[in-house]
XYZ file of C-alpha atoms in Angstrom:
278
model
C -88.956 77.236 89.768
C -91.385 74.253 90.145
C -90.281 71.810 87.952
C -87.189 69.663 87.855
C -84.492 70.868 85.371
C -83.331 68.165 82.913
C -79.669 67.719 82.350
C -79.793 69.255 79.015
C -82.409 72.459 78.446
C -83.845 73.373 75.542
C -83.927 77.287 74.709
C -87.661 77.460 74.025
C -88.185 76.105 77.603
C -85.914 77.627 79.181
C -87.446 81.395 78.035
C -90.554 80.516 79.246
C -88.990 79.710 82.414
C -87.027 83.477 82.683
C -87.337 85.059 86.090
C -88.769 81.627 87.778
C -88.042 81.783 91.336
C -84.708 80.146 92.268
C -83.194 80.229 88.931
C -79.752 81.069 87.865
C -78.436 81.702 84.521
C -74.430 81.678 84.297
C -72.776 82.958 81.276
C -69.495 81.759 80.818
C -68.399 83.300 76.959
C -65.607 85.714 77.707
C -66.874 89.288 78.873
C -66.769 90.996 75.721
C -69.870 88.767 74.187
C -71.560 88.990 77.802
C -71.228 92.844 77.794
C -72.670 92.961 73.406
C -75.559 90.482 74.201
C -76.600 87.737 76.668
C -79.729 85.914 77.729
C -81.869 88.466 79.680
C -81.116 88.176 83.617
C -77.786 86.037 83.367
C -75.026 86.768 85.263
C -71.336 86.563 84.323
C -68.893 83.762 85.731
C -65.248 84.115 84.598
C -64.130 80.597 83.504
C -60.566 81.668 84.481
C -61.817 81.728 88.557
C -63.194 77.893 88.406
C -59.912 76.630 87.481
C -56.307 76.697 88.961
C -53.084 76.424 87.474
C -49.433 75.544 89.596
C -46.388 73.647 88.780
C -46.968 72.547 85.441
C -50.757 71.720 85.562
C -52.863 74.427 83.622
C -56.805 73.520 84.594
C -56.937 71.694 88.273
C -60.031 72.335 90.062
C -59.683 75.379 92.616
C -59.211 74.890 96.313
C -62.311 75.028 98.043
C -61.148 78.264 99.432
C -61.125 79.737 96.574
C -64.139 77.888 94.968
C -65.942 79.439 97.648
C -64.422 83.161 96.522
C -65.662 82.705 93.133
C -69.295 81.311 93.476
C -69.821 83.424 96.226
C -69.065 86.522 94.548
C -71.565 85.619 92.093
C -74.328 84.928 94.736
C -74.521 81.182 93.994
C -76.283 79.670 96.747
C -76.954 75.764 97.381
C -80.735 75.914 96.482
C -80.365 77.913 93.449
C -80.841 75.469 90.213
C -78.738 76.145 87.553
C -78.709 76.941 83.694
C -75.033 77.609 82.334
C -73.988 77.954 78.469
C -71.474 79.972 76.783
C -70.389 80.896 73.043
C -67.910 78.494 72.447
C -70.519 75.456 72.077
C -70.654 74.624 76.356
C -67.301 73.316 77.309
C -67.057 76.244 79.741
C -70.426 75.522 80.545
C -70.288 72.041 80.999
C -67.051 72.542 83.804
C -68.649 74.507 85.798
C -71.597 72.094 86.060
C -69.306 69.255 86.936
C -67.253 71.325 89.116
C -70.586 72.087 91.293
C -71.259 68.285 90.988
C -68.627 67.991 92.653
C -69.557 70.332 95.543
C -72.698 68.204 95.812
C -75.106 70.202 93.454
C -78.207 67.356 92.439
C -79.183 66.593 89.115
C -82.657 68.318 88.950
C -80.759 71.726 89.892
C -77.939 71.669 87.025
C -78.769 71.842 83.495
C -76.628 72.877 80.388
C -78.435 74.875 77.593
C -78.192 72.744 74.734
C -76.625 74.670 71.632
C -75.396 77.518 74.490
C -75.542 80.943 73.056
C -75.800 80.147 68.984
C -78.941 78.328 69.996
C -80.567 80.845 71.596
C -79.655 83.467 69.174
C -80.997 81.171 66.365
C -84.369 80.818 68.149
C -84.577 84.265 68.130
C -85.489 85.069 71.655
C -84.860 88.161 73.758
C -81.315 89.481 74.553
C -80.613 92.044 76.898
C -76.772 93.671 76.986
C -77.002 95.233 80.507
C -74.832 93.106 83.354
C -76.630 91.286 86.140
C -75.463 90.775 89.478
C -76.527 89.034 92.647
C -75.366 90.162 96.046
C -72.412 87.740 97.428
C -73.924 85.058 99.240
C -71.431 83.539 101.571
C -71.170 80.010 99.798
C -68.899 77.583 101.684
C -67.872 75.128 98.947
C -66.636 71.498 99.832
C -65.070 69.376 97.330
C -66.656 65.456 97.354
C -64.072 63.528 95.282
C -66.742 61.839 94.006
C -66.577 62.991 90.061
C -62.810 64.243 90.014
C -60.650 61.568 89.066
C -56.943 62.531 90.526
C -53.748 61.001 88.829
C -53.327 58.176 91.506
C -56.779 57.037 90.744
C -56.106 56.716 87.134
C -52.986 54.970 87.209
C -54.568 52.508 90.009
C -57.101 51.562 86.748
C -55.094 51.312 83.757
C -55.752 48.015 82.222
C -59.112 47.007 84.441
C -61.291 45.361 82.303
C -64.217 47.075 83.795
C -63.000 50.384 83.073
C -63.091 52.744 80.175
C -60.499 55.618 79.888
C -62.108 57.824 77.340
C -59.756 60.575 75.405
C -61.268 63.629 74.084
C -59.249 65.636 72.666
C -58.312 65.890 68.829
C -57.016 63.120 67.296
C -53.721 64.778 66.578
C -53.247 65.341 70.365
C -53.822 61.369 71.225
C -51.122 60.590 68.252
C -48.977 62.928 69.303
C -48.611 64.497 66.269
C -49.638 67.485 68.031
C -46.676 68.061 71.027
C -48.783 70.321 73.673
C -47.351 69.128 76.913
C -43.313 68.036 77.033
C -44.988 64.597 76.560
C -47.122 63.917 73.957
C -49.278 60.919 73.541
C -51.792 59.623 75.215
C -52.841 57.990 78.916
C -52.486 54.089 78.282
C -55.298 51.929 77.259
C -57.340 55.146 76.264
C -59.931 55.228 73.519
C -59.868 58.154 71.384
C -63.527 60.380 71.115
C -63.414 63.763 69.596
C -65.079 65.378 71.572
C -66.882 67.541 69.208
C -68.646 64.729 67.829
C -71.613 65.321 70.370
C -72.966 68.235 68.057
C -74.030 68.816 65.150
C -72.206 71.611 63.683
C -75.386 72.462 61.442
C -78.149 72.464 63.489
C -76.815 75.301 66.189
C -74.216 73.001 67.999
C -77.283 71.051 69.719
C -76.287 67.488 70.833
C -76.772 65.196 68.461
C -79.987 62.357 69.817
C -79.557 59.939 72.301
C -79.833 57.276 70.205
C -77.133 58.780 67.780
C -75.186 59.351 70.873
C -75.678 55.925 72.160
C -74.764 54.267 69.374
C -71.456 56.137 68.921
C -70.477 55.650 72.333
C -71.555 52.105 72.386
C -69.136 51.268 68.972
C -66.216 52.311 71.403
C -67.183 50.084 74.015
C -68.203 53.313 76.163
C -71.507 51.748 78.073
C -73.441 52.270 81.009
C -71.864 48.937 82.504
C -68.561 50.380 82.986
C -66.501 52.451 84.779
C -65.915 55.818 82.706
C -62.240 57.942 83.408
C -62.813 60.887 80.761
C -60.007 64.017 79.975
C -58.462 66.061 77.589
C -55.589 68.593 77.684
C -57.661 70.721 80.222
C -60.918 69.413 81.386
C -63.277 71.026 79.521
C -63.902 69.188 76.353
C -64.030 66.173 78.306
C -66.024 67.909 81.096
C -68.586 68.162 77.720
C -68.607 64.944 77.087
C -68.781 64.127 80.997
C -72.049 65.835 80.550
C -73.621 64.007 77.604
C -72.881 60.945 79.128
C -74.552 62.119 82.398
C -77.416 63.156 80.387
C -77.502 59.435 79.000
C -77.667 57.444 81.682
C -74.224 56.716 83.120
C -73.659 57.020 86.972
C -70.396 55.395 87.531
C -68.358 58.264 85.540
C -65.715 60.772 86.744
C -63.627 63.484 85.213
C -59.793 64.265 85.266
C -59.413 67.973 86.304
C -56.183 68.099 85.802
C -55.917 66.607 82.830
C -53.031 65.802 80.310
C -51.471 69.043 81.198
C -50.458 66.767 84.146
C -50.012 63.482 83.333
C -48.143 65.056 79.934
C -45.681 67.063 82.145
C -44.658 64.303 85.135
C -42.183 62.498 84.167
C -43.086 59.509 85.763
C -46.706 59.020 84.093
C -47.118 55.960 81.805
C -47.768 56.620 78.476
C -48.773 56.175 74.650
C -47.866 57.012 71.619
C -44.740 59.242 73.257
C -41.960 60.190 70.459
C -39.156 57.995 70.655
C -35.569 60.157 70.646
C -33.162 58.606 68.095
């Protein structure tokens, strides 16, 4: 492939970038769309082998042992540049690109398609329904901590003024009005972003612009300038939005893998917005 990939793709470009040398496509929908239809060459990743569930956390990010398993058995390899999408408008998508962030993959060799699958279908381009494979490669994966925000972290930043905890799930979830973990609520200090509002649900589920994008972020205080903690219930509607605002600019930005299927289980965790017995 001889140019560098942007953050976000484009489905026009991208086709006319099929069977470039180095070039990866990773479908993450759920096998049954893969096996009726997928862009031609992509290869299938099961979301369910990039994250790990114990104790009462359902989305942490793998050991590296058995990151390595998974990408590996795929025939990912560290100069391969990457393309992911699914069919459930990119959250999928967009955790596996963080997650090989975090292994050390450079912007310029991750990119999400923008739309995912409806996009491409809407365009109109070729589909192919027969599976493609790679032969295992051997990857070694290594975790950076760089992007993955652990629970210590975020309780060492609640209430800096020069940090911006950034909530993305539904705003039933952040009110607790919708009980998912055995505490509902929300992390302290958090600002509430849907994350959903970074498409537009009529034009293919393409990101809205960047200056639409901008502007929405910037009426929540979310800018450049600060330091951005970002979850959800699992990690990958925030791992989205971890992407859009990678795509926008912002450097100093990390995601919380585990999510509020942690912090909502400890008992211990500070919190919002909890229920108050009577």
């Amino acid at each position: 492939m001889k140019f560098k990939l942007p953050l976000i793709i484009e489905a026009n470009v991208l086709h006319k970038h099929l069977g470039d040398d180095k070039l990866v496509i990773i479908d993450l929908s759920i096998p049954q769309v893969y096996k009726e239809g997928h862009i031609p060459g992509a290869i299938h990743l099961s979301y369910p082998s990039i994250v790990h569930a114990h104790d009462n956390v359902d989305c942490d990010i793998p050991p590296d042992n058995k990151l390595s398993e998974a990408l590996s058995k795929i025939g990912l390899l560290p100069e391969h540049k990457i393309v992911a999408y699914d069919s459930q408008h990119n959250p999928m998508a967009c955790r596996l690109l963080w997650t090989l962030e975090e292994l050390g993959f450079q912007h310029g060799n991750l990119s999400i398609l923008n739309g995912g699958w409806h996009a491409w279908k809407e365009c109109g381009l070729p589909i192919e329904e027969s599976p493609n494979t790679l032969p295992e490669s051997g990857f070694f994966a290594k975790q950076s901590c760089n992007v993955n925000a652990r629970r210590e972290y975020i309780e060492s930043r609640i209430g800096d003024s020069d940090v911006v905890i950034l909530d993305t799930r539904m705003i039933e979830e952040f009110t607790n009005e919708l009980l998912i973990c055995d505490r509902g609520g929300n992390i302290p200090g958090a600002i509430h972003f849907d994350w959903e509002n970074n498409v537009n649900t009529e034009d293919a589920f393409r990101f809205h612009s960047d200056e639409v994008l901008l502007e929405n972020f910037a009426k929540l205080g979310v800018v450049p300038e600060k330091e951005i903690i970002i979850y959800c219930q699992t990690h990958f509607r925030s791992a989205h939005t971890y992407w859009v605002l990678r795509h926008l600019g912002f450097r100093n930005i990390r995601g919380y893998a585990s999510g509020y299927s942690e912090w909502g289980n400890a008992e211990d965790t500070p919190i919002e917005n909890e229920a108050i017995e009577a």
